[in-house]
Amino acid sequence: MIITATNYTCKSFWDGKHEYKVLQTPATNIQLVSIYKNGTCQSVLGSKNYGMNASFFNSDTNKAILNIAVQSGSSVGTGQYVPDPRGGQVKDGTVNLIGDSVIFWNGSSLNCMNATRYSHDTRLPKAPNTWVQGGIGLYLCDQNWQNKYLAERNAAACALDEVAARTGVLVNKNTKYVYLFACQGLIAVSELRTAMMHYANLTEGGSAGSWAAIMTDGGRSTQLCSREGYVASAMVRDVPQIIALKNKT
């Protein structure tokens, strides 16, 4: 049976071109979860959690994740090693290798930071019931967003002119709500970003205010599960790590 979480809403959002599934929940209801075991990954549905796929990962090799993903101070990676940009190797889940941005909950406030490479960054929380999820910054309302996006580490892996199923995390720092976005249609990065801005009633060149967003792994990894249904890429692949909802039963 799928874990039932009551502290959320999940609805469809139509931006005039594509349908998105948006799962809204308080930051306190989020937990990052590894669903990797003995070399095997799972789908979000198969994990019996409500939530969404999260970190980019080595889909064709060892399944190591390529983003910071820390729950209560501990990595939720596979326990394997990935190249350290400074040289040598470091455990997966402790470094951003695709993107330089993170969204995090420190127990009292919800924040987004860019130019963040390692989980040991002193600005990031490590206490119980905190979490940090990395990805590629979407720079809402910023008219120079494309240059900032492309300046993030290995962002070219998700090229601006390519279309794919997409997922991302939108947050409101004032209300402390997290919005998990998934679109199983083929869209560009700019379309995901624009849909998030429309959802938050933001305009290009205006102020993003308390809103911020990152893009997470998409393509065949795209999947979001809730009581209201399951949306996924047409040829969904299993993933090693997800953004899940806590059990509220």
JSON list of C-alpha atoms in Angstrom, two decimals:
[
{"chain": "A", "resi": 1, "resn": "MET", "atom": "CA", "xyz": [0.00, 0.00, 0.00]},
{"chain": "A", "resi": 2, "resn": "ILE", "atom": "CA", "xyz": [1.24, 3.49, -0.81]},
{"chain": "A", "resi": 3, "resn": "ILE", "atom": "CA", "xyz": [1.97, 5.59, 2.28]},
{"chain": "A", "resi": 4, "resn": "THR", "atom": "CA", "xyz": [-0.90, 8.02, 2.80]},
{"chain": "A", "resi": 5, "resn": "ALA", "atom": "CA", "xyz": [0.16, 11.58, 3.59]},
{"chain": "A", "resi": 6, "resn": "THR", "atom": "CA", "xyz": [-2.58, 14.06, 4.44]},
{"chain": "A", "resi": 7, "resn": "ASN", "atom": "CA", "xyz": [-0.56, 17.26, 4.78]},
{"chain": "A", "resi": 8, "resn": "TYR", "atom": "CA", "xyz": [-0.48, 18.16, 1.09]},
{"chain": "A", "resi": 9, "resn": "THR", "atom": "CA", "xyz": [-2.50, 19.05, -1.98]},
{"chain": "A", "resi": 10, "resn": "CYS", "atom": "CA", "xyz": [-1.89, 17.76, -5.49]},
{"chain": "A", "resi": 11, "resn": "LYS", "atom": "CA", "xyz": [-3.54, 19.30, -8.52]},
{"chain": "A", "resi": 12, "resn": "SER", "atom": "CA", "xyz": [-3.17, 19.78, -12.25]},
{"chain": "A", "resi": 13, "resn": "PHE", "atom": "CA", "xyz": [-2.02, 23.12, -13.61]},
{"chain": "A", "resi": 14, "resn": "TRP", "atom": "CA", "xyz": [-2.52, 24.09, -17.25]},
{"chain": "A", "resi": 15, "resn": "ASP", "atom": "CA", "xyz": [-0.29, 26.92, -18.50]},
{"chain": "A", "resi": 16, "resn": "GLY", "atom": "CA", "xyz": [-2.01, 27.22, -21.86]},
{"chain": "A", "resi": 17, "resn": "LYS", "atom": "CA", "xyz": [0.29, 24.73, -23.60]},
{"chain": "A", "resi": 18, "resn": "HIS", "atom": "CA", "xyz": [1.10, 21.89, -21.21]},
{"chain": "A", "resi": 19, "resn": "GLU", "atom": "CA", "xyz": [-0.32, 20.18, -18.16]},
{"chain": "A", "resi": 20, "resn": "TYR", "atom": "CA", "xyz": [1.73, 20.04, -14.96]},
{"chain": "A", "resi": 21, "resn": "LYS", "atom": "CA", "xyz": [1.13, 18.08, -11.80]},
{"chain": "A", "resi": 22, "resn": "VAL", "atom": "CA", "xyz": [1.90, 20.22, -8.75]},
{"chain": "A", "resi": 23, "resn": "LEU", "atom": "CA", "xyz": [2.26, 18.71, -5.30]},
{"chain": "A", "resi": 24, "resn": "GLN", "atom": "CA", "xyz": [2.19, 21.36, -2.54]},
{"chain": "A", "resi": 25, "resn": "THR", "atom": "CA", "xyz": [3.28, 20.66, 1.03]},
{"chain": "A", "resi": 26, "resn": "PRO", "atom": "CA", "xyz": [4.93, 22.44, 3.98]},
{"chain": "A", "resi": 27, "resn": "ALA", "atom": "CA", "xyz": [8.71, 22.20, 4.13]},
{"chain": "A", "resi": 28, "resn": "THR", "atom": "CA", "xyz": [8.29, 20.34, 7.43]},
{"chain": "A", "resi": 29, "resn": "ASN", "atom": "CA", "xyz": [6.55, 17.54, 5.52]},
{"chain": "A", "resi": 30, "resn": "ILE", "atom": "CA", "xyz": [9.49, 16.92, 3.19]},
{"chain": "A", "resi": 31, "resn": "GLN", "atom": "CA", "xyz": [12.13, 14.27, 3.63]},
{"chain": "A", "resi": 32, "resn": "LEU", "atom": "CA", "xyz": [14.83, 13.20, 1.18]},
{"chain": "A", "resi": 33, "resn": "VAL", "atom": "CA", "xyz": [14.93, 9.44, 0.77]},
{"chain": "A", "resi": 34, "resn": "SER", "atom": "CA", "xyz": [17.34, 6.99, -0.84]},
{"chain": "A", "resi": 35, "resn": "ILE", "atom": "CA", "xyz": [15.58, 4.21, -2.74]},
{"chain": "A", "resi": 36, "resn": "TYR", "atom": "CA", "xyz": [18.82, 2.55, -3.82]},
{"chain": "A", "resi": 37, "resn": "LYS", "atom": "CA", "xyz": [19.80, -0.85, -2.45]},
{"chain": "A", "resi": 38, "resn": "ASN", "atom": "CA", "xyz": [22.41, -3.35, -3.57]},
{"chain": "A", "resi": 39, "resn": "GLY", "atom": "CA", "xyz": [22.86, -1.72, -6.96]},
{"chain": "A", "resi": 40, "resn": "THR", "atom": "CA", "xyz": [19.14, -1.48, -7.65]},
{"chain": "A", "resi": 41, "resn": "CYS", "atom": "CA", "xyz": [16.94, 1.62, -7.88]},
{"chain": "A", "resi": 42, "resn": "GLN", "atom": "CA", "xyz": [13.16, 1.94, -7.71]},
{"chain": "A", "resi": 43, "resn": "SER", "atom": "CA", "xyz": [10.40, 4.07, -9.13]},
{"chain": "A", "resi": 44, "resn": "VAL", "atom": "CA", "xyz": [8.68, 6.57, -6.85]},
{"chain": "A", "resi": 45, "resn": "LEU", "atom": "CA", "xyz": [5.53, 4.43, -7.09]},
{"chain": "A", "resi": 46, "resn": "GLY", "atom": "CA", "xyz": [7.48, 1.28, -6.26]},
{"chain": "A", "resi": 47, "resn": "SER", "atom": "CA", "xyz": [9.04, 2.92, -3.22]},
{"chain": "A", "resi": 48, "resn": "LYS", "atom": "CA", "xyz": [5.56, 3.30, -1.67]},
{"chain": "A", "resi": 49, "resn": "ASN", "atom": "CA", "xyz": [6.17, 7.00, -1.04]},
{"chain": "A", "resi": 50, "resn": "TYR", "atom": "CA", "xyz": [4.33, 10.05, -2.23]},
{"chain": "A", "resi": 51, "resn": "GLY", "atom": "CA", "xyz": [6.75, 12.48, -3.84]},
{"chain": "A", "resi": 52, "resn": "MET", "atom": "CA", "xyz": [8.93, 13.12, -6.86]},
{"chain": "A", "resi": 53, "resn": "ASN", "atom": "CA", "xyz": [12.24, 12.07, -8.37]},
{"chain": "A", "resi": 54, "resn": "ALA", "atom": "CA", "xyz": [15.10, 14.35, -7.34]},
{"chain": "A", "resi": 55, "resn": "SER", "atom": "CA", "xyz": [18.85, 14.31, -8.02]},
{"chain": "A", "resi": 56, "resn": "PHE", "atom": "CA", "xyz": [20.55, 13.82, -11.36]},
{"chain": "A", "resi": 57, "resn": "PHE", "atom": "CA", "xyz": [22.47, 10.54, -11.33]},
{"chain": "A", "resi": 58, "resn": "ASN", "atom": "CA", "xyz": [24.73, 8.23, -13.34]},
{"chain": "A", "resi": 59, "resn": "SER", "atom": "CA", "xyz": [21.92, 6.39, -15.09]},
{"chain": "A", "resi": 60, "resn": "ASP", "atom": "CA", "xyz": [24.16, 4.23, -17.28]},
{"chain": "A", "resi": 61, "resn": "THR", "atom": "CA", "xyz": [26.87, 3.29, -14.77]},
{"chain": "A", "resi": 62, "resn": "ASN", "atom": "CA", "xyz": [26.86, 3.05, -10.98]},
{"chain": "A", "resi": 63, "resn": "LYS", "atom": "CA", "xyz": [23.67, 5.08, -10.23]},
{"chain": "A", "resi": 64, "resn": "ALA", "atom": "CA", "xyz": [25.61, 7.49, -8.00]},
{"chain": "A", "resi": 65, "resn": "ILE", "atom": "CA", "xyz": [23.72, 10.77, -7.54]},
{"chain": "A", "resi": 66, "resn": "LEU", "atom": "CA", "xyz": [25.21, 14.01, -8.86]},
{"chain": "A", "resi": 67, "resn": "ASN", "atom": "CA", "xyz": [23.67, 16.57, -6.52]},
{"chain": "A", "resi": 68, "resn": "ILE", "atom": "CA", "xyz": [23.80, 17.54, -2.89]},
{"chain": "A", "resi": 69, "resn": "ALA", "atom": "CA", "xyz": [21.06, 15.53, -1.17]},
{"chain": "A", "resi": 70, "resn": "VAL", "atom": "CA", "xyz": [21.26, 15.62, 2.62]},
{"chain": "A", "resi": 71, "resn": "GLN", "atom": "CA", "xyz": [18.66, 14.65, 5.20]},
{"chain": "A", "resi": 72, "resn": "SER", "atom": "CA", "xyz": [19.33, 15.55, 8.84]},
{"chain": "A", "resi": 73, "resn": "GLY", "atom": "CA", "xyz": [23.00, 16.09, 8.08]},
{"chain": "A", "resi": 74, "resn": "SER", "atom": "CA", "xyz": [23.57, 12.77, 6.27]},
{"chain": "A", "resi": 75, "resn": "SER", "atom": "CA", "xyz": [23.87, 12.10, 2.56]},
{"chain": "A", "resi": 76, "resn": "VAL", "atom": "CA", "xyz": [21.04, 10.12, 0.99]},
{"chain": "A", "resi": 77, "resn": "GLY", "atom": "CA", "xyz": [23.24, 9.09, -1.92]},
{"chain": "A", "resi": 78, "resn": "THR", "atom": "CA", "xyz": [24.19, 5.56, -2.86]},
{"chain": "A", "resi": 79, "resn": "GLY", "atom": "CA", "xyz": [27.32, 5.55, -0.71]},
{"chain": "A", "resi": 80, "resn": "GLN", "atom": "CA", "xyz": [29.51, 5.41, -3.80]},
{"chain": "A", "resi": 81, "resn": "TYR", "atom": "CA", "xyz": [32.13, 7.91, -4.87]},
{"chain": "A", "resi": 82, "resn": "VAL", "atom": "CA", "xyz": [32.06, 10.56, -7.59]},
{"chain": "A", "resi": 83, "resn": "PRO", "atom": "CA", "xyz": [34.80, 12.88, -8.90]},
{"chain": "A", "resi": 84, "resn": "ASP", "atom": "CA", "xyz": [35.59, 15.82, -6.62]},
{"chain": "A", "resi": 85, "resn": "PRO", "atom": "CA", "xyz": [35.98, 19.04, -8.69]},
{"chain": "A", "resi": 86, "resn": "ARG", "atom": "CA", "xyz": [38.98, 19.88, -6.49]},
{"chain": "A", "resi": 87, "resn": "GLY", "atom": "CA", "xyz": [40.60, 16.54, -7.29]},
{"chain": "A", "resi": 88, "resn": "GLY", "atom": "CA", "xyz": [40.20, 13.01, -5.99]},
{"chain": "A", "resi": 89, "resn": "GLN", "atom": "CA", "xyz": [36.80, 11.61, -5.07]},
{"chain": "A", "resi": 90, "resn": "VAL", "atom": "CA", "xyz": [33.98, 12.38, -2.67]},
{"chain": "A", "resi": 91, "resn": "LYS", "atom": "CA", "xyz": [30.84, 10.51, -1.60]},
{"chain": "A", "resi": 92, "resn": "ASP", "atom": "CA", "xyz": [27.80, 11.10, -3.77]},
{"chain": "A", "resi": 93, "resn": "GLY", "atom": "CA", "xyz": [25.09, 13.25, -2.26]},
{"chain": "A", "resi": 94, "resn": "THR", "atom": "CA", "xyz": [27.69, 15.63, -0.83]},
{"chain": "A", "resi": 95, "resn": "VAL", "atom": "CA", "xyz": [28.55, 17.59, -4.00]},
{"chain": "A", "resi": 96, "resn": "ASN", "atom": "CA", "xyz": [26.71, 19.35, -6.84]},
{"chain": "A", "resi": 97, "resn": "LEU", "atom": "CA", "xyz": [28.11, 18.05, -10.13]},
{"chain": "A", "resi": 98, "resn": "ILE", "atom": "CA", "xyz": [25.11, 19.15, -12.24]},
{"chain": "A", "resi": 99, "resn": "GLY", "atom": "CA", "xyz": [24.00, 22.61, -11.19]},
{"chain": "A", "resi": 100, "resn": "ASP", "atom": "CA", "xyz": [25.28, 24.85, -8.42]},
{"chain": "A", "resi": 101, "resn": "SER", "atom": "CA", "xyz": [22.04, 25.60, -6.58]},
{"chain": "A", "resi": 102, "resn": "VAL", "atom": "CA", "xyz": [20.26, 24.18, -3.54]},
{"chain": "A", "resi": 103, "resn": "ILE", "atom": "CA", "xyz": [16.91, 24.48, -1.81]},
{"chain": "A", "resi": 104, "resn": "PHE", "atom": "CA", "xyz": [17.02, 23.75, 1.90]},
{"chain": "A", "resi": 105, "resn": "TRP", "atom": "CA", "xyz": [15.00, 23.68, 5.11]},
{"chain": "A", "resi": 106, "resn": "ASN", "atom": "CA", "xyz": [16.96, 24.50, 8.27]},
{"chain": "A", "resi": 107, "resn": "GLY", "atom": "CA", "xyz": [14.19, 23.73, 10.73]},
{"chain": "A", "resi": 108, "resn": "SER", "atom": "CA", "xyz": [12.75, 27.22, 10.79]},
{"chain": "A", "resi": 109, "resn": "SER", "atom": "CA", "xyz": [13.27, 28.80, 7.36]},
{"chain": "A", "resi": 110, "resn": "LEU", "atom": "CA", "xyz": [13.10, 27.68, 3.75]},
{"chain": "A", "resi": 111, "resn": "ASN", "atom": "CA", "xyz": [15.81, 29.03, 1.46]},
{"chain": "A", "resi": 112, "resn": "CYS", "atom": "CA", "xyz": [17.43, 28.79, -1.97]},
{"chain": "A", "resi": 113, "resn": "MET", "atom": "CA", "xyz": [21.13, 29.45, -2.62]},
{"chain": "A", "resi": 114, "resn": "ASN", "atom": "CA", "xyz": [23.16, 29.54, -5.81]},
{"chain": "A", "resi": 115, "resn": "ALA", "atom": "CA", "xyz": [26.91, 29.00, -6.19]},
{"chain": "A", "resi": 116, "resn": "THR", "atom": "CA", "xyz": [26.83, 26.10, -3.71]},
{"chain": "A", "resi": 117, "resn": "ARG", "atom": "CA", "xyz": [29.17, 23.20, -4.42]},
{"chain": "A", "resi": 118, "resn": "TYR", "atom": "CA", "xyz": [29.51, 21.07, -1.27]},
{"chain": "A", "resi": 119, "resn": "SER", "atom": "CA", "xyz": [27.21, 19.89, 1.51]},
{"chain": "A", "resi": 120, "resn": "HIS", "atom": "CA", "xyz": [29.78, 20.90, 4.13]},
{"chain": "A", "resi": 121, "resn": "ASP", "atom": "CA", "xyz": [29.14, 24.57, 3.23]},
{"chain": "A", "resi": 122, "resn": "THR", "atom": "CA", "xyz": [28.68, 26.25, 6.62]},
{"chain": "A", "resi": 123, "resn": "ARG", "atom": "CA", "xyz": [25.51, 27.96, 5.39]},
{"chain": "A", "resi": 124, "resn": "LEU", "atom": "CA", "xyz": [23.74, 24.62, 4.95]},
{"chain": "A", "resi": 125, "resn": "PRO", "atom": "CA", "xyz": [21.90, 22.89, 7.81]},
{"chain": "A", "resi": 126, "resn": "LYS", "atom": "CA", "xyz": [22.97, 19.59, 9.35]},
{"chain": "A", "resi": 127, "resn": "ALA", "atom": "CA", "xyz": [20.64, 19.32, 12.35]},
{"chain": "A", "resi": 128, "resn": "PRO", "atom": "CA", "xyz": [17.87, 16.70, 12.72]},
{"chain": "A", "resi": 129, "resn": "ASN", "atom": "CA", "xyz": [14.76, 17.27, 10.59]},
{"chain": "A", "resi": 130, "resn": "THR", "atom": "CA", "xyz": [16.58, 19.50, 8.08]},
{"chain": "A", "resi": 131, "resn": "TRP", "atom": "CA", "xyz": [17.16, 18.82, 4.40]},
{"chain": "A", "resi": 132, "resn": "VAL", "atom": "CA", "xyz": [19.14, 20.11, 1.41]},
{"chain": "A", "resi": 133, "resn": "GLN", "atom": "CA", "xyz": [18.36, 19.30, -2.25]},
{"chain": "A", "resi": 134, "resn": "GLY", "atom": "CA", "xyz": [20.60, 20.39, -5.12]},
{"chain": "A", "resi": 135, "resn": "GLY", "atom": "CA", "xyz": [19.79, 21.12, -8.76]},
{"chain": "A", "resi": 136, "resn": "ILE", "atom": "CA", "xyz": [20.11, 23.78, -11.44]},
{"chain": "A", "resi": 137, "resn": "GLY", "atom": "CA", "xyz": [18.94, 27.29, -10.55]},
{"chain": "A", "resi": 138, "resn": "LEU", "atom": "CA", "xyz": [16.05, 28.74, -12.58]},
{"chain": "A", "resi": 139, "resn": "TYR", "atom": "CA", "xyz": [16.49, 32.41, -11.52]},
{"chain": "A", "resi": 140, "resn": "LEU", "atom": "CA", "xyz": [12.83, 33.40, -11.56]},
{"chain": "A", "resi": 141, "resn": "CYS", "atom": "CA", "xyz": [12.02, 36.84, -13.03]},
{"chain": "A", "resi": 142, "resn": "ASP", "atom": "CA", "xyz": [15.70, 37.47, -13.87]},
{"chain": "A", "resi": 143, "resn": "GLN", "atom": "CA", "xyz": [16.00, 38.59, -17.50]},
{"chain": "A", "resi": 144, "resn": "ASN", "atom": "CA", "xyz": [19.60, 37.31, -17.49]},
{"chain": "A", "resi": 145, "resn": "TRP", "atom": "CA", "xyz": [18.49, 33.88, -16.31]},
{"chain": "A", "resi": 146, "resn": "GLN", "atom": "CA", "xyz": [19.76, 31.97, -19.35]},
{"chain": "A", "resi": 147, "resn": "ASN", "atom": "CA", "xyz": [23.34, 33.12, -18.83]},
{"chain": "A", "resi": 148, "resn": "LYS", "atom": "CA", "xyz": [23.15, 32.35, -15.12]},
{"chain": "A", "resi": 149, "resn": "TYR", "atom": "CA", "xyz": [21.65, 28.94, -15.85]},
{"chain": "A", "resi": 150, "resn": "LEU", "atom": "CA", "xyz": [24.37, 28.06, -18.36]},
{"chain": "A", "resi": 151, "resn": "ALA", "atom": "CA", "xyz": [27.06, 29.23, -15.93]},
{"chain": "A", "resi": 152, "resn": "GLU", "atom": "CA", "xyz": [26.06, 26.52, -13.46]},
{"chain": "A", "resi": 153, "resn": "ARG", "atom": "CA", "xyz": [28.19, 23.40, -13.45]},
{"chain": "A", "resi": 154, "resn": "ASN", "atom": "CA", "xyz": [27.40, 21.01, -16.35]},
{"chain": "A", "resi": 155, "resn": "ALA", "atom": "CA", "xyz": [24.07, 22.74, -17.02]},
{"chain": "A", "resi": 156, "resn": "ALA", "atom": "CA", "xyz": [24.72, 22.06, -20.71]},
{"chain": "A", "resi": 157, "resn": "ALA", "atom": "CA", "xyz": [23.65, 18.49, -19.93]},
{"chain": "A", "resi": 158, "resn": "CYS", "atom": "CA", "xyz": [20.14, 19.97, -19.91]},
{"chain": "A", "resi": 159, "resn": "ALA", "atom": "CA", "xyz": [20.50, 22.22, -22.92]},
{"chain": "A", "resi": 160, "resn": "LEU", "atom": "CA", "xyz": [18.12, 25.14, -23.31]},
{"chain": "A", "resi": 161, "resn": "ASP", "atom": "CA", "xyz": [17.13, 24.11, -26.84]},
{"chain": "A", "resi": 162, "resn": "GLU", "atom": "CA", "xyz": [16.24, 20.51, -25.98]},
{"chain": "A", "resi": 163, "resn": "VAL", "atom": "CA", "xyz": [12.78, 19.29, -25.00]},
{"chain": "A", "resi": 164, "resn": "ALA", "atom": "CA", "xyz": [12.10, 16.56, -22.46]},
{"chain": "A", "resi": 165, "resn": "ALA", "atom": "CA", "xyz": [9.81, 15.67, -19.61]},
{"chain": "A", "resi": 166, "resn": "ARG", "atom": "CA", "xyz": [10.80, 17.94, -16.70]},
{"chain": "A", "resi": 167, "resn": "THR", "atom": "CA", "xyz": [10.66, 18.17, -12.92]},
{"chain": "A", "resi": 168, "resn": "GLY", "atom": "CA", "xyz": [11.58, 20.97, -10.55]},
{"chain": "A", "resi": 169, "resn": "VAL", "atom": "CA", "xyz": [11.06, 22.42, -7.09]},
{"chain": "A", "resi": 170, "resn": "LEU", "atom": "CA", "xyz": [9.38, 25.78, -6.51]},
{"chain": "A", "resi": 171, "resn": "VAL", "atom": "CA", "xyz": [9.37, 27.27, -3.00]},
{"chain": "A", "resi": 172, "resn": "ASN", "atom": "CA", "xyz": [7.82, 30.21, -1.21]},
{"chain": "A", "resi": 173, "resn": "LYS", "atom": "CA", "xyz": [10.22, 31.29, 1.53]},
{"chain": "A", "resi": 174, "resn": "ASN", "atom": "CA", "xyz": [7.57, 33.34, 3.35]},
{"chain": "A", "resi": 175, "resn": "THR", "atom": "CA", "xyz": [4.84, 30.72, 3.55]},
{"chain": "A", "resi": 176, "resn": "LYS", "atom": "CA", "xyz": [7.40, 27.87, 3.82]},
{"chain": "A", "resi": 177, "resn": "TYR", "atom": "CA", "xyz": [5.59, 25.82, 1.20]},
{"chain": "A", "resi": 178, "resn": "VAL", "atom": "CA", "xyz": [7.29, 23.51, -1.29]},
{"chain": "A", "resi": 179, "resn": "TYR", "atom": "CA", "xyz": [5.79, 22.87, -4.72]},
{"chain": "A", "resi": 180, "resn": "LEU", "atom": "CA", "xyz": [6.95, 19.78, -6.61]},
{"chain": "A", "resi": 181, "resn": "PHE", "atom": "CA", "xyz": [6.41, 20.29, -10.36]},
{"chain": "A", "resi": 182, "resn": "ALA", "atom": "CA", "xyz": [6.28, 17.51, -12.94]},
{"chain": "A", "resi": 183, "resn": "CYS", "atom": "CA", "xyz": [5.41, 17.60, -16.64]},
{"chain": "A", "resi": 184, "resn": "GLN", "atom": "CA", "xyz": [5.40, 14.37, -18.60]},
{"chain": "A", "resi": 185, "resn": "GLY", "atom": "CA", "xyz": [5.06, 16.26, -21.89]},
{"chain": "A", "resi": 186, "resn": "LEU", "atom": "CA", "xyz": [8.09, 17.33, -23.89]},
{"chain": "A", "resi": 187, "resn": "ILE", "atom": "CA", "xyz": [9.02, 20.86, -22.84]},
{"chain": "A", "resi": 188, "resn": "ALA", "atom": "CA", "xyz": [12.06, 23.13, -22.80]},
{"chain": "A", "resi": 189, "resn": "VAL", "atom": "CA", "xyz": [13.71, 24.38, -19.60]},
{"chain": "A", "resi": 190, "resn": "SER", "atom": "CA", "xyz": [12.25, 27.82, -20.31]},
{"chain": "A", "resi": 191, "resn": "GLU", "atom": "CA", "xyz": [8.73, 26.36, -20.39]},
{"chain": "A", "resi": 192, "resn": "LEU", "atom": "CA", "xyz": [9.13, 24.77, -16.96]},
{"chain": "A", "resi": 193, "resn": "ARG", "atom": "CA", "xyz": [10.46, 28.06, -15.59]},
{"chain": "A", "resi": 194, "resn": "THR", "atom": "CA", "xyz": [7.64, 30.07, -17.19]},
{"chain": "A", "resi": 195, "resn": "ALA", "atom": "CA", "xyz": [5.00, 27.68, -15.86]},
{"chain": "A", "resi": 196, "resn": "MET", "atom": "CA", "xyz": [6.39, 28.07, -12.35]},
{"chain": "A", "resi": 197, "resn": "MET", "atom": "CA", "xyz": [6.31, 31.85, -12.71]},
{"chain": "A", "resi": 198, "resn": "HIS", "atom": "CA", "xyz": [2.72, 31.79, -13.95]},
{"chain": "A", "resi": 199, "resn": "TYR", "atom": "CA", "xyz": [1.75, 29.53, -11.05]},
{"chain": "A", "resi": 200, "resn": "ALA", "atom": "CA", "xyz": [3.30, 32.03, -8.61]},
{"chain": "A", "resi": 201, "resn": "ASN", "atom": "CA", "xyz": [1.89, 35.06, -10.49]},
{"chain": "A", "resi": 202, "resn": "LEU", "atom": "CA", "xyz": [5.36, 36.37, -11.30]},
{"chain": "A", "resi": 203, "resn": "THR", "atom": "CA", "xyz": [6.43, 38.38, -14.34]},
{"chain": "A", "resi": 204, "resn": "GLU", "atom": "CA", "xyz": [9.71, 38.49, -16.24]},
{"chain": "A", "resi": 205, "resn": "GLY", "atom": "CA", "xyz": [11.79, 41.44, -15.14]},
{"chain": "A", "resi": 206, "resn": "GLY", "atom": "CA", "xyz": [9.77, 41.90, -11.97]},
{"chain": "A", "resi": 207, "resn": "SER", "atom": "CA", "xyz": [10.60, 40.83, -8.46]},
{"chain": "A", "resi": 208, "resn": "ALA", "atom": "CA", "xyz": [10.60, 37.16, -7.52]},
{"chain": "A", "resi": 209, "resn": "GLY", "atom": "CA", "xyz": [9.95, 38.20, -3.93]},
{"chain": "A", "resi": 210, "resn": "SER", "atom": "CA", "xyz": [9.81, 35.15, -1.70]},
{"chain": "A", "resi": 211, "resn": "TRP", "atom": "CA", "xyz": [9.76, 32.68, -4.61]},
{"chain": "A", "resi": 212, "resn": "ALA", "atom": "CA", "xyz": [12.69, 30.59, -5.88]},
{"chain": "A", "resi": 213, "resn": "ALA", "atom": "CA", "xyz": [13.12, 27.42, -7.95]},
{"chain": "A", "resi": 214, "resn": "ILE", "atom": "CA", "xyz": [15.55, 24.76, -9.12]},
{"chain": "A", "resi": 215, "resn": "MET", "atom": "CA", "xyz": [15.28, 22.15, -11.85]},
{"chain": "A", "resi": 216, "resn": "THR", "atom": "CA", "xyz": [15.81, 18.54, -10.84]},
{"chain": "A", "resi": 217, "resn": "ASP", "atom": "CA", "xyz": [16.43, 15.47, -12.99]},
{"chain": "A", "resi": 218, "resn": "GLY", "atom": "CA", "xyz": [13.89, 15.05, -15.78]},
{"chain": "A", "resi": 219, "resn": "GLY", "atom": "CA", "xyz": [13.65, 13.05, -18.98]},
{"chain": "A", "resi": 220, "resn": "ARG", "atom": "CA", "xyz": [12.94, 9.39, -18.28]},
{"chain": "A", "resi": 221, "resn": "SER", "atom": "CA", "xyz": [13.39, 10.04, -14.54]},
{"chain": "A", "resi": 222, "resn": "THR", "atom": "CA", "xyz": [10.28, 12.27, -14.46]},
{"chain": "A", "resi": 223, "resn": "GLN", "atom": "CA", "xyz": [7.72, 10.88, -12.02]},
{"chain": "A", "resi": 224, "resn": "LEU", "atom": "CA", "xyz": [5.42, 12.20, -9.30]},
{"chain": "A", "resi": 225, "resn": "CYS", "atom": "CA", "xyz": [3.19, 10.10, -7.09]},
{"chain": "A", "resi": 226, "resn": "SER", "atom": "CA", "xyz": [0.31, 11.09, -4.81]},
{"chain": "A", "resi": 227, "resn": "ARG", "atom": "CA", "xyz": [-3.10, 9.80, -3.76]},
{"chain": "A", "resi": 228, "resn": "GLU", "atom": "CA", "xyz": [-4.48, 11.70, -6.75]},
{"chain": "A", "resi": 229, "resn": "GLY", "atom": "CA", "xyz": [-2.47, 9.64, -9.22]},
{"chain": "A", "resi": 230, "resn": "TYR", "atom": "CA", "xyz": [0.88, 8.93, -10.77]},
{"chain": "A", "resi": 231, "resn": "VAL", "atom": "CA", "xyz": [2.48, 10.90, -13.60]},
{"chain": "A", "resi": 232, "resn": "ALA", "atom": "CA", "xyz": [5.65, 9.73, -15.27]},
{"chain": "A", "resi": 233, "resn": "SER", "atom": "CA", "xyz": [7.68, 9.83, -18.43]},
{"chain": "A", "resi": 234, "resn": "ALA", "atom": "CA", "xyz": [6.44, 7.42, -21.09]},
{"chain": "A", "resi": 235, "resn": "MET", "atom": "CA", "xyz": [9.47, 5.16, -20.54]},
{"chain": "A", "resi": 236, "resn": "VAL", "atom": "CA", "xyz": [10.13, 5.88, -16.87]},
{"chain": "A", "resi": 237, "resn": "ARG", "atom": "CA", "xyz": [13.36, 4.62, -15.33]},
{"chain": "A", "resi": 238, "resn": "ASP", "atom": "CA", "xyz": [14.00, 3.77, -11.71]},
{"chain": "A", "resi": 239, "resn": "VAL", "atom": "CA", "xyz": [15.88, 6.38, -9.66]},
{"chain": "A", "resi": 240, "resn": "PRO", "atom": "CA", "xyz": [18.16, 6.22, -6.59]},
{"chain": "A", "resi": 241, "resn": "GLN", "atom": "CA", "xyz": [16.85, 9.20, -4.61]},
{"chain": "A", "resi": 242, "resn": "ILE", "atom": "CA", "xyz": [13.56, 11.05, -4.22]},
{"chain": "A", "resi": 243, "resn": "ILE", "atom": "CA", "xyz": [11.88, 14.00, -2.51]},
{"chain": "A", "resi": 244, "resn": "ALA", "atom": "CA", "xyz": [9.25, 12.28, -0.40]},
{"chain": "A", "resi": 245, "resn": "LEU", "atom": "CA", "xyz": [6.43, 13.28, 1.91]},
{"chain": "A", "resi": 246, "resn": "LYS", "atom": "CA", "xyz": [6.55, 12.14, 5.52]},
{"chain": "A", "resi": 247, "resn": "ASN", "atom": "CA", "xyz": [3.97, 9.64, 6.70]},
{"chain": "A", "resi": 248, "resn": "LYS", "atom": "CA", "xyz": [1.11, 11.67, 8.17]},
{"chain": "A", "resi": 249, "resn": "THR", "atom": "CA", "xyz": [-1.28, 8.82, 8.93]}
]
